[in-house]
PDB file of C-alpha atoms in Angstrom:
ATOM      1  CA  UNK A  13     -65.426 -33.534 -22.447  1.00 88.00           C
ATOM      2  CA  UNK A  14     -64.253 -30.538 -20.227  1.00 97.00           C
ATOM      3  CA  UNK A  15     -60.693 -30.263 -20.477  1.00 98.00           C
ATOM      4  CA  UNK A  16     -57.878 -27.840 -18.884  1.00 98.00           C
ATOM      5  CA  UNK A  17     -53.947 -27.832 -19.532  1.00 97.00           C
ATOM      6  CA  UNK A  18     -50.720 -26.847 -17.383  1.00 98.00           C
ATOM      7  CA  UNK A  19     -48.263 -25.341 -19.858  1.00 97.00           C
ATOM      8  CA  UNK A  20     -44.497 -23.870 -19.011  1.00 96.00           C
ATOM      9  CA  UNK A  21     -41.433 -23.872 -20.457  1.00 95.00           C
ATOM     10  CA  UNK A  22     -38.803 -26.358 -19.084  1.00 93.00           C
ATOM     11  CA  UNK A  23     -38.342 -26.885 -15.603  1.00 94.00           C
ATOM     12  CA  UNK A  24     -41.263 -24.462 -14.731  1.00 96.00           C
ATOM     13  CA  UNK A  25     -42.908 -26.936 -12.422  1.00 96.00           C
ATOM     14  CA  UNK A  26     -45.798 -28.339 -14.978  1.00 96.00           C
ATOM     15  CA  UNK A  27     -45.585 -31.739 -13.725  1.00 95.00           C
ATOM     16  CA  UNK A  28     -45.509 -31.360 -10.370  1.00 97.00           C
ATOM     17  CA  UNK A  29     -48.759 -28.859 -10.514  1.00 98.00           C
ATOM     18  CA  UNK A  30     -50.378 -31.628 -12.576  1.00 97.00           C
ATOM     19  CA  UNK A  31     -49.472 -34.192  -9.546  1.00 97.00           C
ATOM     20  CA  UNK A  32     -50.773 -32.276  -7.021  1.00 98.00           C
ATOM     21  CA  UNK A  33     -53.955 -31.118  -8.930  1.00 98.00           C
ATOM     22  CA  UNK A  34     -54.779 -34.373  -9.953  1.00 97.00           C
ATOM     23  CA  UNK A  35     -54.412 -35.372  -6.464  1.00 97.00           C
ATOM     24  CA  UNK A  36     -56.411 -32.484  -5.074  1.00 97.00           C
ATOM     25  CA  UNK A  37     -59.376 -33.024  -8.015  1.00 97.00           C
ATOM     26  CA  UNK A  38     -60.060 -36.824  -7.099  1.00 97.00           C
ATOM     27  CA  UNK A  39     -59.645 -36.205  -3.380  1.00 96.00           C
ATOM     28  CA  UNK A  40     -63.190 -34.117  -4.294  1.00 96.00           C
ATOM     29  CA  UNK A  41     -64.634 -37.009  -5.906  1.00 96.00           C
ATOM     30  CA  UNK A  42     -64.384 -36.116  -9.313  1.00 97.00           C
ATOM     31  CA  UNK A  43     -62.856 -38.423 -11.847  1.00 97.00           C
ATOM     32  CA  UNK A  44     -59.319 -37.434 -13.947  1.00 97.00           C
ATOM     33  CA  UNK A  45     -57.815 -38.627 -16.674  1.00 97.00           C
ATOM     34  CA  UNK A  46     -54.190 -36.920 -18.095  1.00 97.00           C
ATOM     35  CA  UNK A  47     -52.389 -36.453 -21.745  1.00 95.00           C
ATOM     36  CA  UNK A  48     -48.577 -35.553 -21.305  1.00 93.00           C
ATOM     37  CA  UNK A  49     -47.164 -34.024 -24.511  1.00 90.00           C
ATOM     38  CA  UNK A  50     -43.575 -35.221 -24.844  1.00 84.00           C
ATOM     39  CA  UNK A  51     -41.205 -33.401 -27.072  1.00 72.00           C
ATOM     40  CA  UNK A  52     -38.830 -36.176 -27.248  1.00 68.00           C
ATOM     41  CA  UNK A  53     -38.660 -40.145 -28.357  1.00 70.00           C
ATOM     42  CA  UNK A  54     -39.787 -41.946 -24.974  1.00 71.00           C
ATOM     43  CA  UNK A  55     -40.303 -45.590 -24.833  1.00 73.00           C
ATOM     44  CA  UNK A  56     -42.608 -46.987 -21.874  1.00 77.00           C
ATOM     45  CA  UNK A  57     -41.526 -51.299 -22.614  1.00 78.00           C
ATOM     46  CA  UNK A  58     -38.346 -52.329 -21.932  1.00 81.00           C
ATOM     47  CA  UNK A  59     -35.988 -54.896 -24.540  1.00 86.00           C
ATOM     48  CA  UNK A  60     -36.336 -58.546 -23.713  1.00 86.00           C
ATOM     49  CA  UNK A  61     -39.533 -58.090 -22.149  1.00 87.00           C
ATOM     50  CA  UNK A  62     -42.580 -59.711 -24.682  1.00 89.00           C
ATOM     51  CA  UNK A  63     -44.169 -56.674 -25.058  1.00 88.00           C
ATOM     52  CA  UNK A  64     -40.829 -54.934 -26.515  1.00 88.00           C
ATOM     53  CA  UNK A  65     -40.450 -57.904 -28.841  1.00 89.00           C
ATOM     54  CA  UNK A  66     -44.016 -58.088 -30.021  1.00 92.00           C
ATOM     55  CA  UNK A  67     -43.680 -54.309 -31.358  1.00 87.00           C
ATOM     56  CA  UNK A  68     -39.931 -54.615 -32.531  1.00 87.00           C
ATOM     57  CA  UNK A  69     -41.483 -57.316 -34.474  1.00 89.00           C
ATOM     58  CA  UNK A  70     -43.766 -55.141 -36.071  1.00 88.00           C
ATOM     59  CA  UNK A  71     -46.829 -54.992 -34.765  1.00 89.00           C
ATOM     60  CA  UNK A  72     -49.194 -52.126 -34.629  1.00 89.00           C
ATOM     61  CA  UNK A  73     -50.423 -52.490 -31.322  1.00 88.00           C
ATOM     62  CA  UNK A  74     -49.359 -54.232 -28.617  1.00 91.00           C
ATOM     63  CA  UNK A  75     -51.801 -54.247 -25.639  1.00 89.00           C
ATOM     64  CA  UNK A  76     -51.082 -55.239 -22.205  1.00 89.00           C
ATOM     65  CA  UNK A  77     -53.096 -56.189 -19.536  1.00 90.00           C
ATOM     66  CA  UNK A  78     -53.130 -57.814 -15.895  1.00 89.00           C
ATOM     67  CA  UNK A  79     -55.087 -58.029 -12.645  1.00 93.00           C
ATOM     68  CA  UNK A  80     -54.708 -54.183 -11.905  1.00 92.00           C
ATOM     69  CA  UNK A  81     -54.442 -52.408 -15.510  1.00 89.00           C
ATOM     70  CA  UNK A  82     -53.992 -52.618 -18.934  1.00 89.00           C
ATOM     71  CA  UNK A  83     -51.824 -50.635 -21.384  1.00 88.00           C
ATOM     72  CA  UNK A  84     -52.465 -50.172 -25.242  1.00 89.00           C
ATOM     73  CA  UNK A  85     -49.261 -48.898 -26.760  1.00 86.00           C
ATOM     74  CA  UNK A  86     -49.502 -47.852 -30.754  1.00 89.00           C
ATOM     75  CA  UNK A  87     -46.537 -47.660 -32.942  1.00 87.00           C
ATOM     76  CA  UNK A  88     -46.816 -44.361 -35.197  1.00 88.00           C
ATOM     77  CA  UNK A  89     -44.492 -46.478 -37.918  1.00 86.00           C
ATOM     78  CA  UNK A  90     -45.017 -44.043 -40.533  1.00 86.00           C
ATOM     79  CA  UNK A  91     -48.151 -42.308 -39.636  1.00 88.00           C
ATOM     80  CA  UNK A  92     -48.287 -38.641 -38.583  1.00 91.00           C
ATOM     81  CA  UNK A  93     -48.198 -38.273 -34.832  1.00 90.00           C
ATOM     82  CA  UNK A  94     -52.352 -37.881 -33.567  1.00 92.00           C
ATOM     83  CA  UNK A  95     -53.409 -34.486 -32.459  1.00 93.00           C
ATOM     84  CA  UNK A  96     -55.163 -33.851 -29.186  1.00 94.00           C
ATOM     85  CA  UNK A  97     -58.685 -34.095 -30.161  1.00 95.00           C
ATOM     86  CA  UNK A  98     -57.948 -37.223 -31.563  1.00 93.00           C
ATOM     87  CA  UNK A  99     -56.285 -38.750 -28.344  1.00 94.00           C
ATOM     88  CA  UNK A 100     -59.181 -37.308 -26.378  1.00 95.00           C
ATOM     89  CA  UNK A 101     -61.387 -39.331 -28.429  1.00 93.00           C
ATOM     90  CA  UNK A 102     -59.555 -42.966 -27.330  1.00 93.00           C
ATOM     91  CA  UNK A 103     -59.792 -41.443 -23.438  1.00 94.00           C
ATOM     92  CA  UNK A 104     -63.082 -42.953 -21.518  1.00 94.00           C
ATOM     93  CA  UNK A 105     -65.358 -40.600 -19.800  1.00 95.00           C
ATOM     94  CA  UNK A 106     -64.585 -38.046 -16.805  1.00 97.00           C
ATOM     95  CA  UNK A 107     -64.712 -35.482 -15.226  1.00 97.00           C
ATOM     96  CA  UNK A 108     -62.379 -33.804 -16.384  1.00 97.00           C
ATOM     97  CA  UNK A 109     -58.941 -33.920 -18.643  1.00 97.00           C
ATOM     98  CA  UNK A 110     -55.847 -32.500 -17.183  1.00 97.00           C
ATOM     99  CA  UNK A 111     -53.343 -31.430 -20.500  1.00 97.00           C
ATOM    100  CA  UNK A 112     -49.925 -31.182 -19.239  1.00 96.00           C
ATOM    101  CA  UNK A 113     -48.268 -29.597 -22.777  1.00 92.00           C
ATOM    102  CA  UNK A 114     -49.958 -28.977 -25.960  1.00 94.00           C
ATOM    103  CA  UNK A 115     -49.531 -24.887 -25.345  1.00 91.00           C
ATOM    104  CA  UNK A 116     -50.431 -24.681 -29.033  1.00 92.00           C
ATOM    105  CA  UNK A 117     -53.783 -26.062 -28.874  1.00 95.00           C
ATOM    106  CA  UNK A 118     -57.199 -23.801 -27.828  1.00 95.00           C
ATOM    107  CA  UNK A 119     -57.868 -25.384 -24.670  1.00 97.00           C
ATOM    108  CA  UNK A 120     -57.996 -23.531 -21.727  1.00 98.00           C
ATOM    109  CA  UNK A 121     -54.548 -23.640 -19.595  1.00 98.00           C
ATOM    110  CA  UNK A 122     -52.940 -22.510 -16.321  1.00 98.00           C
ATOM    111  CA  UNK A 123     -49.514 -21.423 -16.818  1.00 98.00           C
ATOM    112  CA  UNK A 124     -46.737 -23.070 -14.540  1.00 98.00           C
ATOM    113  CA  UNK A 125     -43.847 -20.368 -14.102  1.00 98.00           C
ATOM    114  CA  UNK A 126     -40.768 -20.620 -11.804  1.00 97.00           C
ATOM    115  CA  UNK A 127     -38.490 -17.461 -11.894  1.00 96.00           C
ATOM    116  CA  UNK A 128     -35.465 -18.948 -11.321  1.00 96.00           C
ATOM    117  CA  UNK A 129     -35.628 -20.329 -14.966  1.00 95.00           C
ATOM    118  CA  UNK A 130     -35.546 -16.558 -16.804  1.00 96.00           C
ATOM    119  CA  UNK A 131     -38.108 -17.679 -19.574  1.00 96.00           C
ATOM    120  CA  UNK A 132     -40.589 -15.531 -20.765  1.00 95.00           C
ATOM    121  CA  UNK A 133     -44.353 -15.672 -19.818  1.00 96.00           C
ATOM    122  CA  UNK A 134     -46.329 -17.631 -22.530  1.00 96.00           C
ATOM    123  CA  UNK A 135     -49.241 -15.742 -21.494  1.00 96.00           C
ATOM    124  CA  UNK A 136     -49.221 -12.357 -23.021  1.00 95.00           C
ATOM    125  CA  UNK A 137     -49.265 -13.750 -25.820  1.00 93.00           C
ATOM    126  CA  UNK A 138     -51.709 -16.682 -25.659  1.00 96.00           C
ATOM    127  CA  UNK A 139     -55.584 -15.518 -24.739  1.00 96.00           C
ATOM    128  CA  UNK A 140     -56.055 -19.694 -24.205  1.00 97.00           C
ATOM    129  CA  UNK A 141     -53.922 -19.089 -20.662  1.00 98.00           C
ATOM    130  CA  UNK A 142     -55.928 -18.059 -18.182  1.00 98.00           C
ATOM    131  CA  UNK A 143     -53.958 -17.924 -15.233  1.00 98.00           C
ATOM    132  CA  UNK A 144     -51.003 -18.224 -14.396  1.00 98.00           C
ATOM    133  CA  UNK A 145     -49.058 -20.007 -11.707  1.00 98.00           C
ATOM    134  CA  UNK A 146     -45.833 -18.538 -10.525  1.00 98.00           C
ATOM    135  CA  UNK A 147     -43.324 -18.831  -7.500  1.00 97.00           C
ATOM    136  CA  UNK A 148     -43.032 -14.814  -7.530  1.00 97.00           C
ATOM    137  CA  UNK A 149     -45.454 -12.417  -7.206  1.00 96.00           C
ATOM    138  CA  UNK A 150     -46.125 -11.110 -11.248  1.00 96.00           C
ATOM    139  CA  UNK A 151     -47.743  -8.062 -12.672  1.00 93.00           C
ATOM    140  CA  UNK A 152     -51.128  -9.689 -15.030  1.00 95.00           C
ATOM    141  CA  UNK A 153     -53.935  -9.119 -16.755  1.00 96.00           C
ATOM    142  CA  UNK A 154     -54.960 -12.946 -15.428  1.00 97.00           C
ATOM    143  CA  UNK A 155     -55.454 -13.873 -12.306  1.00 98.00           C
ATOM    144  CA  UNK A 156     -51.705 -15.117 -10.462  1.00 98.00           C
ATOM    145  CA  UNK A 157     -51.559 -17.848  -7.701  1.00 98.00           C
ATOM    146  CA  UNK A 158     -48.980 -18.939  -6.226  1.00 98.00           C
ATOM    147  CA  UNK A 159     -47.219 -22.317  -8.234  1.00 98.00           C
ATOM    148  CA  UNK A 160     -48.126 -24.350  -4.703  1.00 97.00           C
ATOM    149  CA  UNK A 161     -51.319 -22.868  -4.246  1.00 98.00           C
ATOM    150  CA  UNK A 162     -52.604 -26.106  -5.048  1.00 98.00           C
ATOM    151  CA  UNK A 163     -55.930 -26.022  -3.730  1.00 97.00           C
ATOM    152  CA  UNK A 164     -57.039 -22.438  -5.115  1.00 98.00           C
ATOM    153  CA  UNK A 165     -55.548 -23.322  -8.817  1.00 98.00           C
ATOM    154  CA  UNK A 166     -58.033 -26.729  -8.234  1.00 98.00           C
ATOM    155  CA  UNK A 167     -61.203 -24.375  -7.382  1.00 97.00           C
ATOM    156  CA  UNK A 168     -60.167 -21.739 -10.497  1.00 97.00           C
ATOM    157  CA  UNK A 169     -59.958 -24.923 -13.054  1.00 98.00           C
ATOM    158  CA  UNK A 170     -62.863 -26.285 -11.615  1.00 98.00           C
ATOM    159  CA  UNK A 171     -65.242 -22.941 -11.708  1.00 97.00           C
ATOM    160  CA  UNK A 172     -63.840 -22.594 -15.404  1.00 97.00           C
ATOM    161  CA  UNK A 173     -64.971 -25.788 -16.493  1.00 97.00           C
ATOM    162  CA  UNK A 174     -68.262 -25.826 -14.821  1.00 96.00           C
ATOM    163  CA  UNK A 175     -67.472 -28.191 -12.077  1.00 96.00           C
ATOM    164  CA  UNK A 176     -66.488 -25.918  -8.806  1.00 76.00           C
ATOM    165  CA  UNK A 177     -67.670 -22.663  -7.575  1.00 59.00           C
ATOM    166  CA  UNK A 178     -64.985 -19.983  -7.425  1.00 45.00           C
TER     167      UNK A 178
END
């Protein structure tokens, strides 16, 4: 499965880059999926709803589906949370896996990178970033596109993985 992550520290415009590039991608006809790493308790059901109450209850899964999509949502109860070759494996197959997170992993990444937030660059010292994505112009051994340049950032992901020509 080709895969590709958008990694930044907070507020450095990872989610938005991972809108627009999924956007861009599948206006070419390929196929995405997505994995977003959160670093926090998040909760997609809502109390009272049957859903909520069917996993308050207890159960492992709870799986919910409809006319237009379905939704499998696993309780971790007491189990180790799954790494991202394991999630990969419960993904069907496409194109091509967008990673928003996960900067610890091996995968290839992009990294998103507004000034304005006075973090550090991940990528000196992580060889898995391969570019980087900035709203400044920055000094780099990688290449450096600008964080809107949507549609270049699409055709270096997408020569990396074998898909696009660069």
């Amino acid at each position: 499965m080709r895969i590709y992550g958008v990694v930044g520290w907070k507020n450095a415009g990872k989610t938005g880059l991972m809108e627009r590039l999924v956007t861009e991608i599948t206006g070419r006809g390929y196929s995405v999926s997505t994995i977003k790493h959160a670093h926090h308790s998040f909760d997609v059901d809502q109390p009272g709803r049957d859903s909520y109450r069917h996993r308050v209850a207890g159960a492992r899964e709870v799986l919910l589906a409809s006319g237009n999509r379905w939704a499998l949502m696993h309780e971790l109860r007491d189990e180790e949370e799954p790494s991202l070759q394991t999630l990969l494996g419960r993904l069907s197959p496409v194109d091509l896996v967008l990673v928003e997170g996960y900067k610890r992993d091996a995968h290839p990444k992009v990294e998103a990178h507004r000034a304005e937030t006075k973090n550090p660059l991940i990528a000196p010292g992580d060889d898995s970033v391969r570019a980087i994505a900035s709203d400044v112009p920055l000094e780099s051994d990688r290449p450096v596109f600008g964080l809107d340049d949507t549609g270049a950032i699409a055709d270096f992901i997408l020569a990396e993985v074998g898909l696009g020509h660069a």
